[in-house]
């Protein structure tokens, strides 16, 4: 087969009497091409999203899970899941919004799992802190961060998304999977609780 023939395997040959391309082959070829196109689109889109938003998403997750290493895993898992489900994404223009929502949901799962583990884990000597834990520890020494960690989870999420990630009420509602009214309620209650906690530190 010539080089051209190898590059264009489904082109009908010019030789008279040659076997016509089978319909099944054509459909398989089109289906394969479609899958490749979707995968290529996902690769390109996710690469761009990763380059532009990975660090900010990790910082967001770190504020919620209080662990830099776990925050990186949460964000990476969110990207992997989005890549696998790219074909089912209803609106690619909202990919970043979906990623934020995935990061928030996965952070919640981490915290729930951590609470269960800590509840049933035997009491012993604490492990030596990692370098990542030390970096997060520096951040948590501030009174505001410490106060945030004392708030209920939804209030903390609302405040972090609003004042740290600088999202709008609509974006926060999407990320948390709640209504805009609930966002306002959690934000207001969180601010009031935050002031009370900070007053205790002063």
JSON list of N, CA and C in Angstrom, two decimals, residues 65-120:
[
{"chain": "A", "resi": 65, "resn": "UNK", "atom": "N", "xyz": [-9.93, 21.83, 53.34]},
{"chain": "A", "resi": 65, "resn": "UNK", "atom": "CA", "xyz": [-9.49, 20.57, 53.95]},
{"chain": "A", "resi": 65, "resn": "UNK", "atom": "C", "xyz": [-8.29, 20.73, 54.88]},
{"chain": "A", "resi": 66, "resn": "UNK", "atom": "N", "xyz": [-7.66, 21.91, 54.85]},
{"chain": "A", "resi": 66, "resn": "UNK", "atom": "CA", "xyz": [-6.56, 22.25, 55.76]},
{"chain": "A", "resi": 66, "resn": "UNK", "atom": "C", "xyz": [-5.34, 21.35, 55.58]},
{"chain": "A", "resi": 67, "resn": "UNK", "atom": "N", "xyz": [-5.10, 20.92, 54.36]},
{"chain": "A", "resi": 67, "resn": "UNK", "atom": "CA", "xyz": [-3.97, 20.04, 54.09]},
{"chain": "A", "resi": 67, "resn": "UNK", "atom": "C", "xyz": [-3.58, 20.20, 52.63]},
{"chain": "A", "resi": 68, "resn": "UNK", "atom": "N", "xyz": [-2.37, 20.70, 52.39]},
{"chain": "A", "resi": 68, "resn": "UNK", "atom": "CA", "xyz": [-1.96, 20.99, 51.02]},
{"chain": "A", "resi": 68, "resn": "UNK", "atom": "C", "xyz": [-1.90, 19.74, 50.15]},
{"chain": "A", "resi": 69, "resn": "UNK", "atom": "N", "xyz": [-1.36, 18.64, 50.69]},
{"chain": "A", "resi": 69, "resn": "UNK", "atom": "CA", "xyz": [-1.26, 17.41, 49.91]},
{"chain": "A", "resi": 69, "resn": "UNK", "atom": "C", "xyz": [-2.63, 16.87, 49.52]},
{"chain": "A", "resi": 70, "resn": "UNK", "atom": "N", "xyz": [-3.55, 16.86, 50.48]},
{"chain": "A", "resi": 70, "resn": "UNK", "atom": "CA", "xyz": [-4.91, 16.39, 50.20]},
{"chain": "A", "resi": 70, "resn": "UNK", "atom": "C", "xyz": [-5.60, 17.33, 49.22]},
{"chain": "A", "resi": 71, "resn": "UNK", "atom": "N", "xyz": [-5.36, 18.62, 49.36]},
{"chain": "A", "resi": 71, "resn": "UNK", "atom": "CA", "xyz": [-5.96, 19.60, 48.45]},
{"chain": "A", "resi": 71, "resn": "UNK", "atom": "C", "xyz": [-5.53, 19.33, 47.01]},
{"chain": "A", "resi": 72, "resn": "UNK", "atom": "N", "xyz": [-4.25, 19.02, 46.81]},
{"chain": "A", "resi": 72, "resn": "UNK", "atom": "CA", "xyz": [-3.77, 18.71, 45.46]},
{"chain": "A", "resi": 72, "resn": "UNK", "atom": "C", "xyz": [-4.46, 17.46, 44.91]},
{"chain": "A", "resi": 73, "resn": "UNK", "atom": "N", "xyz": [-4.64, 16.44, 45.76]},
{"chain": "A", "resi": 73, "resn": "UNK", "atom": "CA", "xyz": [-5.31, 15.22, 45.32]},
{"chain": "A", "resi": 73, "resn": "UNK", "atom": "C", "xyz": [-6.76, 15.50, 44.95]},
{"chain": "A", "resi": 74, "resn": "UNK", "atom": "N", "xyz": [-7.43, 16.32, 45.75]},
{"chain": "A", "resi": 74, "resn": "UNK", "atom": "CA", "xyz": [-8.82, 16.68, 45.47]},
{"chain": "A", "resi": 74, "resn": "UNK", "atom": "C", "xyz": [-8.95, 17.34, 44.10]},
{"chain": "A", "resi": 75, "resn": "UNK", "atom": "N", "xyz": [-8.08, 18.29, 43.83]},
{"chain": "A", "resi": 75, "resn": "UNK", "atom": "CA", "xyz": [-8.16, 19.02, 42.56]},
{"chain": "A", "resi": 75, "resn": "UNK", "atom": "C", "xyz": [-7.79, 18.11, 41.39]},
{"chain": "A", "resi": 76, "resn": "UNK", "atom": "N", "xyz": [-6.76, 17.30, 41.54]},
{"chain": "A", "resi": 76, "resn": "UNK", "atom": "CA", "xyz": [-6.37, 16.39, 40.47]},
{"chain": "A", "resi": 76, "resn": "UNK", "atom": "C", "xyz": [-7.49, 15.40, 40.17]},
{"chain": "A", "resi": 77, "resn": "UNK", "atom": "N", "xyz": [-8.14, 14.88, 41.22]},
{"chain": "A", "resi": 77, "resn": "UNK", "atom": "CA", "xyz": [-9.27, 13.96, 41.01]},
{"chain": "A", "resi": 77, "resn": "UNK", "atom": "C", "xyz": [-10.41, 14.65, 40.27]},
{"chain": "A", "resi": 78, "resn": "UNK", "atom": "N", "xyz": [-10.63, 15.93, 40.60]},
{"chain": "A", "resi": 78, "resn": "UNK", "atom": "CA", "xyz": [-11.70, 16.68, 39.93]},
{"chain": "A", "resi": 78, "resn": "UNK", "atom": "C", "xyz": [-11.40, 16.83, 38.44]},
{"chain": "A", "resi": 79, "resn": "UNK", "atom": "N", "xyz": [-10.14, 17.11, 38.09]},
{"chain": "A", "resi": 79, "resn": "UNK", "atom": "CA", "xyz": [-9.76, 17.22, 36.69]},
{"chain": "A", "resi": 79, "resn": "UNK", "atom": "C", "xyz": [-9.89, 15.88, 35.97]},
{"chain": "A", "resi": 80, "resn": "UNK", "atom": "N", "xyz": [-9.45, 14.81, 36.62]},
{"chain": "A", "resi": 80, "resn": "UNK", "atom": "CA", "xyz": [-9.54, 13.48, 36.00]},
{"chain": "A", "resi": 80, "resn": "UNK", "atom": "C", "xyz": [-11.00, 13.11, 35.73]},
{"chain": "A", "resi": 81, "resn": "UNK", "atom": "N", "xyz": [-11.86, 13.38, 36.72]},
{"chain": "A", "resi": 81, "resn": "UNK", "atom": "CA", "xyz": [-13.28, 13.07, 36.57]},
{"chain": "A", "resi": 81, "resn": "UNK", "atom": "C", "xyz": [-13.90, 13.88, 35.44]},
{"chain": "A", "resi": 82, "resn": "UNK", "atom": "N", "xyz": [-13.52, 15.15, 35.33]},
{"chain": "A", "resi": 82, "resn": "UNK", "atom": "CA", "xyz": [-14.08, 15.99, 34.26]},
{"chain": "A", "resi": 82, "resn": "UNK", "atom": "C", "xyz": [-13.60, 15.49, 32.90]},
{"chain": "A", "resi": 83, "resn": "UNK", "atom": "N", "xyz": [-12.35, 15.08, 32.81]},
{"chain": "A", "resi": 83, "resn": "UNK", "atom": "CA", "xyz": [-11.84, 14.57, 31.53]},
{"chain": "A", "resi": 83, "resn": "UNK", "atom": "C", "xyz": [-12.64, 13.34, 31.10]},
{"chain": "A", "resi": 84, "resn": "UNK", "atom": "N", "xyz": [-12.89, 12.44, 32.06]},
{"chain": "A", "resi": 84, "resn": "UNK", "atom": "CA", "xyz": [-13.63, 11.23, 31.73]},
{"chain": "A", "resi": 84, "resn": "UNK", "atom": "C", "xyz": [-15.07, 11.50, 31.35]},
{"chain": "A", "resi": 85, "resn": "UNK", "atom": "N", "xyz": [-15.64, 12.57, 31.89]},
{"chain": "A", "resi": 85, "resn": "UNK", "atom": "CA", "xyz": [-17.04, 12.87, 31.62]},
{"chain": "A", "resi": 85, "resn": "UNK", "atom": "C", "xyz": [-17.24, 14.02, 30.66]},
{"chain": "A", "resi": 86, "resn": "UNK", "atom": "N", "xyz": [-16.18, 14.39, 29.91]},
{"chain": "A", "resi": 86, "resn": "UNK", "atom": "CA", "xyz": [-16.26, 15.56, 29.03]},
{"chain": "A", "resi": 86, "resn": "UNK", "atom": "C", "xyz": [-17.39, 15.44, 28.00]},
{"chain": "A", "resi": 87, "resn": "UNK", "atom": "N", "xyz": [-17.59, 14.25, 27.50]},
{"chain": "A", "resi": 87, "resn": "UNK", "atom": "CA", "xyz": [-18.65, 14.04, 26.49]},
{"chain": "A", "resi": 87, "resn": "UNK", "atom": "C", "xyz": [-20.03, 14.37, 27.06]},
{"chain": "A", "resi": 88, "resn": "UNK", "atom": "N", "xyz": [-20.21, 14.16, 28.38]},
{"chain": "A", "resi": 88, "resn": "UNK", "atom": "CA", "xyz": [-21.52, 14.40, 29.01]},
{"chain": "A", "resi": 88, "resn": "UNK", "atom": "C", "xyz": [-21.67, 15.82, 29.54]},
{"chain": "A", "resi": 89, "resn": "UNK", "atom": "N", "xyz": [-20.63, 16.63, 29.40]},
{"chain": "A", "resi": 89, "resn": "UNK", "atom": "CA", "xyz": [-20.68, 18.00, 29.91]},
{"chain": "A", "resi": 89, "resn": "UNK", "atom": "C", "xyz": [-21.69, 18.80, 29.10]},
{"chain": "A", "resi": 90, "resn": "UNK", "atom": "N", "xyz": [-22.72, 19.31, 29.77]},
{"chain": "A", "resi": 90, "resn": "UNK", "atom": "CA", "xyz": [-23.81, 19.99, 29.06]},
{"chain": "A", "resi": 90, "resn": "UNK", "atom": "C", "xyz": [-23.36, 21.31, 28.45]},
{"chain": "A", "resi": 91, "resn": "UNK", "atom": "N", "xyz": [-22.53, 22.04, 29.17]},
{"chain": "A", "resi": 91, "resn": "UNK", "atom": "CA", "xyz": [-22.10, 23.35, 28.69]},
{"chain": "A", "resi": 91, "resn": "UNK", "atom": "C", "xyz": [-20.61, 23.50, 28.96]},
{"chain": "A", "resi": 92, "resn": "UNK", "atom": "N", "xyz": [-19.76, 23.24, 27.96]},
{"chain": "A", "resi": 92, "resn": "UNK", "atom": "CA", "xyz": [-18.31, 23.34, 28.15]},
{"chain": "A", "resi": 92, "resn": "UNK", "atom": "C", "xyz": [-17.86, 24.70, 28.66]},
{"chain": "A", "resi": 93, "resn": "UNK", "atom": "N", "xyz": [-18.65, 25.76, 28.38]},
{"chain": "A", "resi": 93, "resn": "UNK", "atom": "CA", "xyz": [-18.28, 27.09, 28.84]},
{"chain": "A", "resi": 93, "resn": "UNK", "atom": "C", "xyz": [-18.37, 27.20, 30.36]},
{"chain": "A", "resi": 94, "resn": "UNK", "atom": "N", "xyz": [-19.09, 26.27, 30.99]},
{"chain": "A", "resi": 94, "resn": "UNK", "atom": "CA", "xyz": [-19.22, 26.28, 32.44]},
{"chain": "A", "resi": 94, "resn": "UNK", "atom": "C", "xyz": [-18.31, 25.26, 33.11]},
{"chain": "A", "resi": 95, "resn": "UNK", "atom": "N", "xyz": [-17.28, 24.84, 32.38]},
{"chain": "A", "resi": 95, "resn": "UNK", "atom": "CA", "xyz": [-16.38, 23.80, 32.90]},
{"chain": "A", "resi": 95, "resn": "UNK", "atom": "C", "xyz": [-15.73, 24.23, 34.21]},
{"chain": "A", "resi": 96, "resn": "UNK", "atom": "N", "xyz": [-15.30, 25.50, 34.31]},
{"chain": "A", "resi": 96, "resn": "UNK", "atom": "CA", "xyz": [-14.66, 25.96, 35.54]},
{"chain": "A", "resi": 96, "resn": "UNK", "atom": "C", "xyz": [-15.64, 25.93, 36.71]},
{"chain": "A", "resi": 97, "resn": "UNK", "atom": "N", "xyz": [-16.88, 26.29, 36.45]},
{"chain": "A", "resi": 97, "resn": "UNK", "atom": "CA", "xyz": [-17.91, 26.23, 37.49]},
{"chain": "A", "resi": 97, "resn": "UNK", "atom": "C", "xyz": [-18.11, 24.79, 37.97]},
{"chain": "A", "resi": 98, "resn": "UNK", "atom": "N", "xyz": [-18.14, 23.85, 37.01]},
{"chain": "A", "resi": 98, "resn": "UNK", "atom": "CA", "xyz": [-18.28, 22.44, 37.38]},
{"chain": "A", "resi": 98, "resn": "UNK", "atom": "C", "xyz": [-17.07, 21.96, 38.17]},
{"chain": "A", "resi": 99, "resn": "UNK", "atom": "N", "xyz": [-15.89, 22.43, 37.80]},
{"chain": "A", "resi": 99, "resn": "UNK", "atom": "CA", "xyz": [-14.68, 22.05, 38.53]},
{"chain": "A", "resi": 99, "resn": "UNK", "atom": "C", "xyz": [-14.73, 22.54, 39.97]},
{"chain": "A", "resi": 100, "resn": "UNK", "atom": "N", "xyz": [-15.15, 23.79, 40.16]},
{"chain": "A", "resi": 100, "resn": "UNK", "atom": "CA", "xyz": [-15.26, 24.33, 41.52]},
{"chain": "A", "resi": 100, "resn": "UNK", "atom": "C", "xyz": [-16.23, 23.50, 42.35]},
{"chain": "A", "resi": 101, "resn": "UNK", "atom": "N", "xyz": [-17.37, 23.18, 41.75]},
{"chain": "A", "resi": 101, "resn": "UNK", "atom": "CA", "xyz": [-18.37, 22.38, 42.45]},
{"chain": "A", "resi": 101, "resn": "UNK", "atom": "C", "xyz": [-17.80, 21.02, 42.82]},
{"chain": "A", "resi": 102, "resn": "UNK", "atom": "N", "xyz": [-17.05, 20.42, 41.90]},
{"chain": "A", "resi": 102, "resn": "UNK", "atom": "CA", "xyz": [-16.43, 19.12, 42.17]},
{"chain": "A", "resi": 102, "resn": "UNK", "atom": "C", "xyz": [-15.42, 19.23, 43.30]},
{"chain": "A", "resi": 103, "resn": "UNK", "atom": "N", "xyz": [-14.64, 20.30, 43.31]},
{"chain": "A", "resi": 103, "resn": "UNK", "atom": "CA", "xyz": [-13.63, 20.50, 44.37]},
{"chain": "A", "resi": 103, "resn": "UNK", "atom": "C", "xyz": [-14.32, 20.65, 45.72]},
{"chain": "A", "resi": 104, "resn": "UNK", "atom": "N", "xyz": [-15.39, 21.44, 45.78]},
{"chain": "A", "resi": 104, "resn": "UNK", "atom": "CA", "xyz": [-16.12, 21.62, 47.04]},
{"chain": "A", "resi": 104, "resn": "UNK", "atom": "C", "xyz": [-16.71, 20.29, 47.51]},
{"chain": "A", "resi": 105, "resn": "UNK", "atom": "N", "xyz": [-17.34, 19.56, 46.60]},
{"chain": "A", "resi": 105, "resn": "UNK", "atom": "CA", "xyz": [-17.96, 18.28, 46.98]},
{"chain": "A", "resi": 105, "resn": "UNK", "atom": "C", "xyz": [-16.92, 17.27, 47.44]},
{"chain": "A", "resi": 106, "resn": "UNK", "atom": "N", "xyz": [-15.80, 17.20, 46.75]},
{"chain": "A", "resi": 106, "resn": "UNK", "atom": "CA", "xyz": [-14.75, 16.26, 47.14]},
{"chain": "A", "resi": 106, "resn": "UNK", "atom": "C", "xyz": [-14.10, 16.68, 48.45]},
{"chain": "A", "resi": 107, "resn": "UNK", "atom": "N", "xyz": [-14.01, 17.97, 48.69]},
{"chain": "A", "resi": 107, "resn": "UNK", "atom": "CA", "xyz": [-13.48, 18.44, 49.98]},
{"chain": "A", "resi": 107, "resn": "UNK", "atom": "C", "xyz": [-14.41, 18.04, 51.12]},
{"chain": "A", "resi": 108, "resn": "UNK", "atom": "N", "xyz": [-15.71, 18.13, 50.88]},
{"chain": "A", "resi": 108, "resn": "UNK", "atom": "CA", "xyz": [-16.68, 17.69, 51.89]},
{"chain": "A", "resi": 108, "resn": "UNK", "atom": "C", "xyz": [-16.50, 16.21, 52.19]},
{"chain": "A", "resi": 109, "resn": "UNK", "atom": "N", "xyz": [-16.30, 15.41, 51.14]},
{"chain": "A", "resi": 109, "resn": "UNK", "atom": "CA", "xyz": [-16.12, 13.97, 51.33]},
{"chain": "A", "resi": 109, "resn": "UNK", "atom": "C", "xyz": [-14.86, 13.69, 52.14]},
{"chain": "A", "resi": 110, "resn": "UNK", "atom": "N", "xyz": [-13.80, 14.44, 51.87]},
{"chain": "A", "resi": 110, "resn": "UNK", "atom": "CA", "xyz": [-12.56, 14.27, 52.63]},
{"chain": "A", "resi": 110, "resn": "UNK", "atom": "C", "xyz": [-12.80, 14.56, 54.10]},
{"chain": "A", "resi": 111, "resn": "UNK", "atom": "N", "xyz": [-13.50, 15.66, 54.39]},
{"chain": "A", "resi": 111, "resn": "UNK", "atom": "CA", "xyz": [-13.74, 16.04, 55.78]},
{"chain": "A", "resi": 111, "resn": "UNK", "atom": "C", "xyz": [-14.62, 15.03, 56.49]},
{"chain": "A", "resi": 112, "resn": "UNK", "atom": "N", "xyz": [-15.64, 14.49, 55.78]},
{"chain": "A", "resi": 112, "resn": "UNK", "atom": "CA", "xyz": [-16.49, 13.46, 56.39]},
{"chain": "A", "resi": 112, "resn": "UNK", "atom": "C", "xyz": [-15.69, 12.21, 56.70]},
{"chain": "A", "resi": 113, "resn": "UNK", "atom": "N", "xyz": [-14.87, 11.79, 55.75]},
{"chain": "A", "resi": 113, "resn": "UNK", "atom": "CA", "xyz": [-14.04, 10.61, 55.97]},
{"chain": "A", "resi": 113, "resn": "UNK", "atom": "C", "xyz": [-13.05, 10.84, 57.10]},
{"chain": "A", "resi": 114, "resn": "UNK", "atom": "N", "xyz": [-12.47, 12.02, 57.13]},
{"chain": "A", "resi": 114, "resn": "UNK", "atom": "CA", "xyz": [-11.50, 12.34, 58.18]},
{"chain": "A", "resi": 114, "resn": "UNK", "atom": "C", "xyz": [-12.16, 12.31, 59.55]},
{"chain": "A", "resi": 115, "resn": "UNK", "atom": "N", "xyz": [-13.39, 12.82, 59.63]},
{"chain": "A", "resi": 115, "resn": "UNK", "atom": "CA", "xyz": [-14.09, 12.83, 60.92]},
{"chain": "A", "resi": 115, "resn": "UNK", "atom": "C", "xyz": [-14.35, 11.41, 61.41]},
{"chain": "A", "resi": 116, "resn": "UNK", "atom": "N", "xyz": [-14.73, 10.52, 60.48]},
{"chain": "A", "resi": 116, "resn": "UNK", "atom": "CA", "xyz": [-14.98, 9.12, 60.86]},
{"chain": "A", "resi": 116, "resn": "UNK", "atom": "C", "xyz": [-13.69, 8.46, 61.32]},
{"chain": "A", "resi": 117, "resn": "UNK", "atom": "N", "xyz": [-12.61, 8.68, 60.58]},
{"chain": "A", "resi": 117, "resn": "UNK", "atom": "CA", "xyz": [-11.33, 8.07, 60.93]},
{"chain": "A", "resi": 117, "resn": "UNK", "atom": "C", "xyz": [-10.85, 8.56, 62.28]},
{"chain": "A", "resi": 118, "resn": "UNK", "atom": "N", "xyz": [-10.96, 9.87, 62.52]},
{"chain": "A", "resi": 118, "resn": "UNK", "atom": "CA", "xyz": [-10.50, 10.43, 63.78]},
{"chain": "A", "resi": 118, "resn": "UNK", "atom": "C", "xyz": [-11.35, 9.94, 64.95]},
{"chain": "A", "resi": 119, "resn": "UNK", "atom": "N", "xyz": [-12.62, 9.70, 64.68]},
{"chain": "A", "resi": 119, "resn": "UNK", "atom": "CA", "xyz": [-13.52, 9.24, 65.75]},
{"chain": "A", "resi": 119, "resn": "UNK", "atom": "C", "xyz": [-13.14, 7.86, 66.24]},
{"chain": "A", "resi": 120, "resn": "UNK", "atom": "N", "xyz": [-12.74, 6.99, 65.31]},
{"chain": "A", "resi": 120, "resn": "UNK", "atom": "CA", "xyz": [-12.47, 5.60, 65.68]},
{"chain": "A", "resi": 120, "resn": "UNK", "atom": "C", "xyz": [-10.98, 5.25, 65.74]}
]
